[in-house]
Amino acid sequence: MTVKSAELALHTDFTIDTVDDRIFGGFLEHMGRSIYEGVYDPDSEHADEDGMRTDVLDALRQLEMPLVRYPGGNFASGYHWLDGVGNKTSRPVVRELAWQSIEPNQFGTDEFIQLCRKLDWEPMLAVNLGTGTPEEARNWVEYCNAQAGTKFADMRVKNGNPIPHAVPIWCLGNEMDGPWQLGHVPADEYAISAQQAAKMMKGCDGSIQTVACGSSGHQMPTFGDWDRTILEKLGAGLADYISLHRYVGNPDGNLTDYLAISNSIDQQIETIDACARYVQGKRRSTRRSYLCFDEWNVWYRARGGTHSDGQGQFAPHLIEERYNFEDALVVAMFLMSFIRHADSVKIANLAQLVNVIAPVLTRGDHLLKQSIFYAFRMISIRKGGVALRHSIACDGYESSTYGHVKDLDSASIIEGNLLKVFALNRNPEDVMQLRVSIADRAIGRVLSSDILHAESAEASNDFDNPEAVISTEYEGWTVKNDATTEIPPLGLIATTFEMT
Ligand code: AHR
């Protein structure tokens, strides 16, 4: 095994921007077993007095997510929020068309808010601009955010919630550029309904922030043009954010190519940020729309066919992706990219949380933490602070799809005297001898460090072997003004240093 050196050079004055805590958000959709048999399962032995699964909640709490998006996803484009409030015995059971499932509406707005309060999540709601109307969206804002005294606010009070839910972030629909979306329309038509909805919603509560639908993926023919069209119409006044979505995978089993995908994630972010900056300039505005990466993850095995078709069932097993070690590294690469783009990416939501392309799986009353759970947590628990620019000197390789990448993928955050460094050796064969230095300071000691490593890139947790891929405490640093260590091939290390 060859040892190769890598230098990560930092300076505390060379900052990017404050890392918004909300880049560590999550996403819960009424899909498959995400809600029912996921977070909400009154029949489980783990259910609390509100029917929430305490084992699932305990696991999700460890991810330290500050906000969660709900109720979809594609589900949102056919969802009528009024079906999911009020007395549970009178809520309608409906045929759900996004995933061809049965939706009993036993979990709705008030239950989601209750869940958010239990987990200290900020709620983020996606309105229906597929089969719904701008007015229906506006009424939901009133139901959630207005003081008592008007029709929908009084309905909330009558449903047992005198204090407004105070939902701060609202998505103006979901993936409206996608032909699969209920109510899919061309960009200029979506721009009009999003504009109307945003006006009415902000008219109802001027403090809310809105997320306009961007193109639903960088592979879409709409990519770029759609985003520009929407932002030109709405501006940052009606679209505080524009959404990005991305699901990635390794269908050809090409590990080095897969681990170079950070180039493409960076490029997606920079392209949409360029649209937002272009529109700001064209509108001669002092404000620009920021980026809300409100769906991202690895998702390629459990795709299409029966994975996405609930066949008229309640809580069917849909897109229950099983993750391995290499997927966890890719999840870390997404987060490092968001940190490096702290000046544009302000919100991001891991899609999703339980059972459906998720870090946590349930089987009966059992629970499993997948590999991606650990990668997410290692970085999320070190949130807070300002992202630093860096200079990296090391070897790299040419990937077949994504161009040249360096062996080291990294991001750094400074918070007072704390320096948080995330480092991935994406070389599958060589050990990386890494030196971290801060030009204007010295590193004093390691406060905490975790490593994610496994026997092979394909190693994966399952209910019989739940700890094949877990993070463990790392003690391999030597600190003497600089910090040095040897990262094993495919090792991911997250460290909090104290600077002197
Ligand atoms: O997260 C699963 C689905 O992926 C979402 O419902 C949709 O927005 C995206 O296509």
Coordinates of C-alpha atoms and ligand atoms in Angstrom, one line a residue:
M1 CA 0.0 0.0 0.0
T2 CA 1.5 3.4 -1.0
V3 CA 1.3 6.4 1.3
K4 CA 0.7 9.7 -0.4
S5 CA 0.9 13.1 1.2
A6 CA -1.8 15.7 1.2
E7 CA -1.7 19.3 2.5
L8 CA -4.8 21.2 3.6
A9 CA -3.9 24.8 4.1
L10 CA -6.3 27.3 5.8
H11 CA -6.2 30.9 7.0
T12 CA -8.9 32.2 9.4
D13 CA -9.4 35.4 7.4
F14 CA -10.2 33.5 4.2
T15 CA -13.8 32.8 4.8
I16 CA -16.7 31.9 2.5
D17 CA -19.8 32.7 4.6
T18 CA -21.7 31.5 7.7
V19 CA -22.7 27.9 7.3
D20 CA -26.5 28.0 7.6
D21 CA -27.5 25.3 10.1
R22 CA -30.5 24.5 7.9
I23 CA -28.2 22.7 5.3
F24 CA -28.6 19.8 7.8
G25 CA -32.3 19.5 7.2
G26 CA -34.4 16.5 6.4
F27 CA -37.5 15.5 4.4
L28 CA -40.6 13.5 5.3
E29 CA -43.1 12.5 2.6
H30 CA -46.3 10.7 2.7
M31 CA -44.8 7.9 0.7
G32 CA -44.4 4.2 1.3
R33 CA -43.6 3.5 5.0
S34 CA -42.2 6.9 5.8
I35 CA -45.0 8.3 7.9
Y36 CA -47.1 5.2 8.6
E37 CA -44.8 2.4 10.0
G38 CA -42.1 5.1 10.1
V39 CA -42.5 8.1 12.4
Y40 CA -46.1 7.4 13.2
D41 CA -47.3 4.0 14.2
P42 CA -49.9 3.9 17.0
D43 CA -49.8 0.1 17.0
S44 CA -46.1 -0.2 17.6
E45 CA -44.8 -1.2 21.1
H46 CA -42.7 2.0 20.8
A47 CA -45.6 4.3 20.2
D48 CA -45.9 7.3 22.6
E49 CA -49.2 8.8 23.7
D50 CA -49.5 10.6 20.3
G51 CA -48.8 7.5 18.2
M52 CA -45.2 8.5 17.3
R53 CA -42.5 5.8 17.4
T54 CA -40.1 6.7 20.1
D55 CA -37.3 4.5 18.8
V56 CA -37.5 6.2 15.4
L57 CA -37.6 9.6 17.1
D58 CA -34.6 8.8 19.2
A59 CA -32.6 7.8 16.2
L60 CA -33.7 10.9 14.2
R61 CA -32.8 13.2 17.2
Q62 CA -29.2 12.0 16.9
L63 CA -29.0 13.5 13.4
E64 CA -29.5 17.0 14.9
M65 CA -31.6 18.3 12.0
P66 CA -32.8 21.8 12.5
L67 CA -35.7 21.7 10.0
V68 CA -37.8 19.1 8.1
R69 CA -39.7 19.5 4.8
Y70 CA -43.2 17.9 4.6
P71 CA -45.6 16.5 3.1
G72 CA -43.8 15.8 -0.2
G73 CA -42.3 15.5 -2.8
N74 CA -44.6 14.3 -5.5
F75 CA -47.3 13.6 -2.9
A76 CA -47.6 17.4 -2.3
S77 CA -48.9 18.0 -5.8
G78 CA -52.1 16.0 -5.2
Y79 CA -52.5 16.8 -1.4
H80 CA -55.4 18.8 0.0
W81 CA -54.3 19.8 3.4
L82 CA -57.9 20.1 4.7
D83 CA -58.2 16.3 4.4
G84 CA -55.5 16.0 7.1
V85 CA -56.9 18.2 9.8
G86 CA -59.7 17.9 12.4
N87 CA -61.1 14.9 14.1
K88 CA -59.3 11.8 12.9
T89 CA -62.4 9.7 12.6
S90 CA -63.9 12.1 10.1
R91 CA -60.8 12.5 7.9
P92 CA -61.3 11.0 4.4
V93 CA -59.4 8.0 3.2
V94 CA -58.2 8.9 -0.3
R95 CA -56.6 7.3 -3.4
E96 CA -53.2 8.9 -3.6
L97 CA -52.0 9.3 -7.2
A98 CA -48.3 10.2 -7.0
W99 CA -47.4 6.8 -5.5
Q100 CA -50.7 5.0 -6.2
S101 CA -51.3 4.3 -2.5
I102 CA -54.1 4.6 0.0
E103 CA -53.8 7.7 2.2
P104 CA -55.9 7.6 5.4
N105 CA -55.0 11.1 6.5
Q106 CA -54.4 10.1 10.1
F107 CA -51.2 12.1 10.1
G108 CA -51.6 15.7 8.9
T109 CA -50.5 19.2 9.6
D110 CA -51.1 19.3 13.3
E111 CA -49.4 15.9 13.8
F112 CA -46.4 17.0 11.8
I113 CA -46.1 20.2 13.9
Q114 CA -46.4 18.0 17.0
L115 CA -43.6 15.9 15.7
C116 CA -41.5 18.9 14.9
R117 CA -41.9 20.2 18.5
K118 CA -40.8 16.8 19.9
L119 CA -37.6 16.8 17.8
D120 CA -36.9 20.6 17.8
W121 CA -37.3 20.8 14.0
E122 CA -38.4 23.9 12.3
P123 CA -41.3 22.9 10.0
M124 CA -41.1 23.5 6.2
L125 CA -44.3 22.9 4.2
A126 CA -44.7 22.3 0.5
V127 CA -48.0 23.5 -1.0
N128 CA -50.0 21.9 -3.7
L129 CA -49.5 23.8 -7.0
G130 CA -50.3 20.6 -9.0
T131 CA -54.0 20.0 -8.4
G132 CA -54.4 22.7 -5.8
T133 CA -54.8 26.5 -6.2
P134 CA -52.9 29.5 -4.9
E135 CA -55.8 30.3 -2.7
E136 CA -55.7 26.8 -1.1
A137 CA -52.0 27.4 -0.4
R138 CA -52.8 30.8 1.1
N139 CA -55.5 29.3 3.4
W140 CA -52.9 26.8 4.7
V141 CA -50.7 29.7 5.7
E142 CA -53.6 31.2 7.6
Y143 CA -54.4 27.9 9.3
C144 CA -50.8 27.5 10.4
N145 CA -49.6 31.0 11.1
A146 CA -52.4 33.5 11.8
Q147 CA -53.7 34.4 15.3
A148 CA -57.2 33.4 16.1
G149 CA -60.0 35.5 14.7
T150 CA -60.4 34.4 11.1
K151 CA -61.8 31.4 9.4
F152 CA -58.8 29.1 9.0
A153 CA -57.0 30.2 12.1
D154 CA -60.1 29.5 14.1
M155 CA -60.2 26.1 12.6
R156 CA -56.8 25.4 13.9
V157 CA -57.8 26.6 17.4
K158 CA -60.9 24.4 17.2
N159 CA -58.6 21.5 16.4
G160 CA -56.8 22.1 19.7
N161 CA -54.0 24.4 18.7
P162 CA -54.6 27.9 20.1
I163 CA -51.0 29.0 19.4
P164 CA -50.0 29.4 15.8
H165 CA -47.7 26.8 14.3
A166 CA -45.4 29.6 13.0
V167 CA -44.2 27.8 9.9
P168 CA -41.4 29.9 8.5
I169 CA -40.5 28.3 5.1
W170 CA -43.0 27.3 2.4
C171 CA -42.2 25.5 -0.9
L172 CA -44.2 26.7 -3.9
G173 CA -45.0 23.2 -5.2
N174 CA -42.7 20.4 -6.1
E175 CA -40.7 19.5 -9.2
M176 CA -43.2 21.2 -11.5
D177 CA -40.9 20.8 -14.5
G178 CA -41.2 17.0 -14.3
P179 CA -43.7 15.3 -16.6
W180 CA -44.3 12.8 -13.8
Q181 CA -45.6 15.5 -11.6
L182 CA -49.4 15.9 -11.0
G183 CA -50.3 19.2 -12.7
H184 CA -46.9 19.5 -14.5
V185 CA -46.8 22.7 -16.6
P186 CA -44.3 24.6 -18.7
A187 CA -42.1 27.1 -17.0
D188 CA -44.1 30.3 -17.8
E189 CA -47.3 28.7 -16.5
Y190 CA -45.7 27.5 -13.3
A191 CA -44.2 31.0 -12.9
I192 CA -47.6 32.6 -12.9
S193 CA -49.2 30.2 -10.4
A194 CA -46.1 30.4 -8.1
Q195 CA -46.2 34.2 -8.3
Q196 CA -49.9 34.3 -7.4
A197 CA -49.4 31.8 -4.6
A198 CA -46.4 33.6 -3.2
K199 CA -48.2 36.9 -3.2
M200 CA -51.2 35.6 -1.4
M201 CA -49.2 33.5 1.0
K202 CA -46.9 36.4 1.9
G203 CA -50.0 38.7 2.0
C204 CA -51.3 36.4 4.7
D205 CA -48.1 36.3 6.6
G206 CA -45.4 38.7 5.6
S207 CA -42.7 36.9 7.6
I208 CA -42.7 33.7 5.7
Q209 CA -40.0 32.8 3.2
T210 CA -40.8 30.9 0.0
V211 CA -39.0 28.4 -2.1
A212 CA -39.8 28.4 -5.9
C213 CA -39.4 25.1 -7.7
G214 CA -36.2 25.0 -9.7
S215 CA -35.6 22.3 -12.3
S216 CA -35.9 18.9 -10.7
G217 CA -32.4 17.7 -11.6
H218 CA -29.3 18.6 -13.5
Q219 CA -30.1 15.9 -16.1
M220 CA -33.4 17.6 -17.0
P221 CA -33.7 19.4 -20.3
T222 CA -35.2 22.2 -18.3
F223 CA -32.0 22.6 -16.2
G224 CA -31.0 26.3 -16.1
D225 CA -33.6 27.8 -18.4
W226 CA -36.4 26.8 -16.2
D227 CA -34.7 28.3 -13.1
R228 CA -33.9 31.5 -14.9
T229 CA -37.5 31.9 -16.2
I230 CA -39.0 31.3 -12.8
L231 CA -36.6 33.8 -11.1
E232 CA -37.1 36.4 -13.7
K233 CA -40.8 36.3 -13.0
L234 CA -40.7 36.0 -9.2
G235 CA -37.5 37.8 -8.2
A236 CA -36.1 37.3 -4.8
G237 CA -39.1 39.2 -3.3
L238 CA -41.4 36.3 -4.1
A239 CA -38.8 33.5 -4.3
D240 CA -36.4 33.8 -1.3
Y241 CA -35.0 30.5 -2.5
I242 CA -34.9 28.4 -5.6
S243 CA -34.9 24.6 -5.1
L244 CA -32.4 22.1 -6.4
H245 CA -32.9 18.3 -6.3
R246 CA -30.3 15.6 -6.9
Y247 CA -30.3 11.8 -6.6
V248 CA -27.1 10.0 -7.5
G249 CA -25.8 6.4 -7.7
N250 CA -23.3 3.9 -8.9
P251 CA -25.2 1.8 -11.4
D252 CA -22.1 0.6 -13.2
G253 CA -20.2 -0.3 -10.1
N254 CA -17.4 2.2 -10.9
L255 CA -16.2 3.3 -7.5
T256 CA -13.7 5.9 -8.5
D257 CA -16.1 7.5 -10.9
Y258 CA -18.8 7.5 -8.2
L259 CA -16.5 9.2 -5.7
A260 CA -15.7 12.0 -8.2
I261 CA -19.4 13.0 -8.3
S262 CA -18.7 16.0 -6.0
N263 CA -17.5 17.8 -9.1
S264 CA -20.9 17.5 -10.6
I265 CA -22.7 18.5 -7.3
D266 CA -20.4 21.6 -7.1
Q267 CA -21.3 22.4 -10.7
Q268 CA -25.0 22.0 -10.2
I269 CA -24.9 24.4 -7.3
E270 CA -22.7 26.9 -9.2
T271 CA -24.9 26.8 -12.3
I272 CA -28.1 27.6 -10.3
D273 CA -26.3 30.2 -8.3
A274 CA -25.2 31.8 -11.5
C275 CA -28.9 31.9 -12.7
A276 CA -29.8 33.6 -9.4
R277 CA -27.0 36.1 -9.7
Y278 CA -27.8 36.8 -13.4
V279 CA -31.4 37.5 -12.5
Q280 CA -30.4 39.7 -9.6
G281 CA -28.2 41.7 -12.0
K282 CA -30.8 41.9 -14.7
R283 CA -33.5 43.1 -12.2
R284 CA -30.9 45.6 -10.8
S285 CA -31.8 44.3 -7.4
T286 CA -30.0 44.4 -4.1
R287 CA -31.4 40.9 -3.3
R288 CA -30.8 37.6 -4.9
S289 CA -32.5 34.2 -4.4
Y290 CA -30.5 31.7 -2.4
L291 CA -30.4 28.0 -3.0
C292 CA -32.5 25.5 -1.2
F293 CA -31.3 22.0 -2.0
D294 CA -34.5 20.5 -0.7
E295 CA -34.0 16.9 -1.9
W296 CA -30.7 15.1 -2.2
N297 CA -29.4 11.6 -1.5
V298 CA -28.2 8.4 -3.1
W299 CA -31.0 6.7 -4.9
Y300 CA -30.6 4.3 -7.8
R301 CA -31.2 0.7 -6.8
A302 CA -34.8 0.9 -5.7
R303 CA -36.1 2.9 -8.6
G304 CA -39.1 2.6 -11.0
G305 CA -41.6 -0.2 -11.4
T306 CA -42.9 -1.7 -8.3
H307 CA -40.5 0.4 -6.2
S308 CA -42.6 3.5 -7.0
D309 CA -46.1 2.0 -7.5
G310 CA -48.0 1.4 -4.3
Q311 CA -50.7 -0.7 -6.2
G312 CA -53.5 0.7 -4.2
Q313 CA -52.0 -0.3 -0.8
F314 CA -51.7 1.4 2.5
A315 CA -48.1 2.0 3.5
P316 CA -46.5 -0.1 0.8
H317 CA -42.8 -0.8 0.7
L318 CA -41.6 1.9 -1.7
I319 CA -38.0 2.9 -2.7
E320 CA -36.5 1.3 0.4
E321 CA -32.9 1.7 -0.8
R322 CA -30.3 -0.2 1.2
Y323 CA -27.1 1.8 1.6
N324 CA -23.5 0.7 1.7
F325 CA -20.2 2.3 2.7
E326 CA -19.5 4.0 -0.6
D327 CA -23.0 5.6 -0.5
A328 CA -22.2 7.0 3.0
L329 CA -19.1 8.7 1.5
V330 CA -21.1 10.3 -1.2
V331 CA -23.6 11.6 1.4
A332 CA -20.6 13.2 3.2
M333 CA -19.5 14.7 -0.2
F334 CA -22.9 16.4 -0.6
L335 CA -22.6 18.0 2.8
M336 CA -19.0 19.1 2.2
S337 CA -20.1 20.7 -1.0
F338 CA -22.9 22.6 0.7
I339 CA -20.4 23.8 3.3
R340 CA -18.0 25.0 0.6
H341 CA -21.0 26.9 -1.0
A342 CA -22.1 28.5 2.2
D343 CA -22.6 31.8 0.4
S344 CA -25.3 30.3 -1.8
V345 CA -26.8 27.1 -0.3
K346 CA -28.8 28.1 2.8
I347 CA -31.1 25.2 3.2
A348 CA -30.7 21.5 2.2
N349 CA -32.9 18.5 3.0
L350 CA -31.7 14.9 3.1
A351 CA -34.4 12.9 1.3
Q352 CA -35.8 11.2 3.1
L353 CA -35.7 10.1 6.8
V354 CA -37.4 6.8 7.5
N355 CA -37.8 3.7 5.3
V356 CA -38.0 5.7 2.0
I357 CA -34.4 6.3 0.8
A358 CA -33.6 6.8 4.4
P359 CA -30.9 6.7 7.1
V360 CA -33.3 4.8 9.4
L361 CA -35.2 1.6 8.5
T362 CA -37.9 -0.1 10.5
R363 CA -39.0 -3.8 10.4
G364 CA -41.8 -4.5 12.7
D365 CA -40.7 -3.0 16.0
H366 CA -37.0 -3.2 15.1
L367 CA -34.9 -0.3 13.8
L368 CA -31.8 -0.2 11.7
K369 CA -29.4 2.7 11.2
Q370 CA -28.0 2.6 7.7
S371 CA -24.4 3.6 6.7
I372 CA -25.5 7.1 5.6
F373 CA -26.9 7.8 9.1
Y374 CA -23.3 7.8 10.5
A375 CA -21.8 10.0 7.7
F376 CA -24.6 12.5 8.1
R377 CA -24.3 12.6 11.9
M378 CA -20.5 13.0 11.9
I379 CA -20.8 16.3 10.0
S380 CA -24.2 17.5 11.3
I381 CA -23.1 17.5 15.0
R382 CA -20.2 19.8 14.0
K383 CA -22.5 22.5 12.5
G384 CA -22.1 26.1 13.5
G385 CA -19.6 28.6 12.3
V386 CA -18.1 30.1 9.1
A387 CA -16.9 28.1 6.1
L388 CA -13.2 28.5 5.2
R389 CA -11.7 28.6 1.8
H390 CA -8.9 26.1 1.5
S391 CA -5.9 25.2 -0.6
I392 CA -5.4 21.5 -1.2
A393 CA -2.2 20.0 -2.6
C394 CA -2.3 16.3 -3.3
D395 CA -2.6 13.7 -6.1
G396 CA -5.8 13.1 -7.9
Y397 CA -7.2 11.2 -10.8
E398 CA -9.2 11.6 -13.9
S399 CA -12.7 10.1 -13.6
S400 CA -14.5 8.9 -16.6
T401 CA -17.6 11.0 -16.1
Y402 CA -16.8 13.9 -13.9
G403 CA -13.3 15.0 -14.9
H404 CA -10.3 15.5 -12.6
V405 CA -10.6 15.2 -8.8
K406 CA -8.1 15.4 -6.0
D407 CA -7.8 12.4 -3.7
L408 CA -8.8 14.6 -0.8
D409 CA -12.3 15.9 -0.6
S410 CA -12.7 18.4 2.3
A411 CA -14.5 21.3 3.9
S412 CA -13.7 23.3 7.0
I413 CA -15.6 25.5 9.4
I414 CA -14.3 28.0 12.0
E415 CA -16.3 28.9 15.1
G416 CA -14.4 31.1 17.6
N417 CA -11.4 29.0 18.7
L418 CA -12.8 25.8 17.1
L419 CA -11.8 24.5 13.8
K420 CA -13.9 21.7 12.3
V421 CA -12.3 19.8 9.5
F422 CA -13.9 17.1 7.3
A423 CA -11.6 15.0 5.2
L424 CA -12.3 12.1 2.9
N425 CA -9.5 10.1 1.2
R426 CA -11.4 9.0 -1.9
N427 CA -8.4 7.0 -3.2
P428 CA -9.5 3.3 -2.7
E429 CA -5.9 2.0 -2.6
D430 CA -3.5 4.5 -1.1
V431 CA -3.1 5.8 2.5
M432 CA -3.2 9.6 2.7
Q433 CA -0.7 11.3 4.9
L434 CA -2.7 14.5 5.6
R435 CA -1.3 17.7 7.2
V436 CA -3.8 20.4 8.2
S437 CA -2.3 23.9 8.8
I438 CA -3.8 27.3 9.6
A439 CA -1.4 30.0 8.4
D440 CA -2.3 32.6 11.1
R441 CA -3.0 30.3 14.0
A442 CA -1.8 27.1 15.6
I443 CA -3.8 24.0 16.3
G444 CA -3.7 23.2 20.0
R445 CA -5.4 19.9 20.5
V446 CA -8.1 17.6 19.2
L447 CA -11.4 18.0 21.0
S448 CA -13.2 15.2 19.2
S449 CA -12.7 13.2 16.1
D450 CA -14.7 10.4 14.4
I451 CA -13.9 8.1 11.5
L452 CA -16.1 6.2 9.2
H453 CA -14.5 3.2 7.7
A454 CA -15.5 -0.3 6.7
E455 CA -14.0 -3.5 5.3
S456 CA -15.1 -2.8 1.8
A457 CA -16.9 -0.2 -0.3
E458 CA -19.8 -2.5 -0.5
A459 CA -20.1 -3.2 3.2
S460 CA -23.6 -2.6 4.4
N461 CA -25.6 -2.7 7.7
D462 CA -28.6 -5.0 7.9
F463 CA -30.9 -6.2 10.7
D464 CA -28.7 -9.2 11.3
N465 CA -25.4 -7.3 11.1
P466 CA -26.2 -3.7 12.1
E467 CA -22.7 -2.4 12.7
A468 CA -20.8 -3.2 9.6
V469 CA -20.6 0.5 8.8
I470 CA -20.6 2.7 11.8
S471 CA -18.5 5.7 12.9
T472 CA -16.1 5.3 15.7
E473 CA -13.9 7.6 17.8
Y474 CA -10.7 8.5 16.0
E475 CA -7.4 8.9 17.9
G476 CA -4.9 9.0 15.0
W477 CA -4.0 12.7 15.0
T478 CA -0.6 14.2 16.0
V479 CA -0.9 17.9 16.8
K480 CA 2.1 20.2 16.9
N481 CA 1.0 23.6 15.6
D482 CA -0.3 21.7 12.6
A483 CA -2.2 18.5 12.7
T484 CA -1.2 15.3 10.9
T485 CA -2.7 11.9 10.4
E486 CA -2.9 9.0 8.1
I487 CA -6.3 8.4 6.5
P488 CA -6.9 4.9 5.3
P489 CA -8.1 4.4 1.7
L490 CA -11.8 5.5 1.6
G491 CA -11.6 6.9 5.2
L492 CA -13.8 9.8 6.2
I493 CA -12.7 11.7 9.3
A494 CA -14.6 14.6 11.0
T495 CA -12.6 16.4 13.6
T496 CA -13.1 19.4 16.0
F497 CA -9.8 21.0 16.9
E498 CA -9.1 23.8 19.4
M499 CA -6.9 26.5 18.0
T500 CA -4.4 28.5 20.2
Ligands
AHR1 O1 -38.0 11.6 -2.7 C1 -38.7 10.9 -3.6 C2 -39.3 11.7 -4.7 O2 -38.2 12.1 -5.5 C3 -40.0 12.9 -4.4 O3 -41.3 12.7 -4.1 C4 -39.9 13.8 -5.6 O4 -39.9 15.1 -5.3 C5 -38.6 13.3 -6.2 O5 -38.7 13.0 -7.6

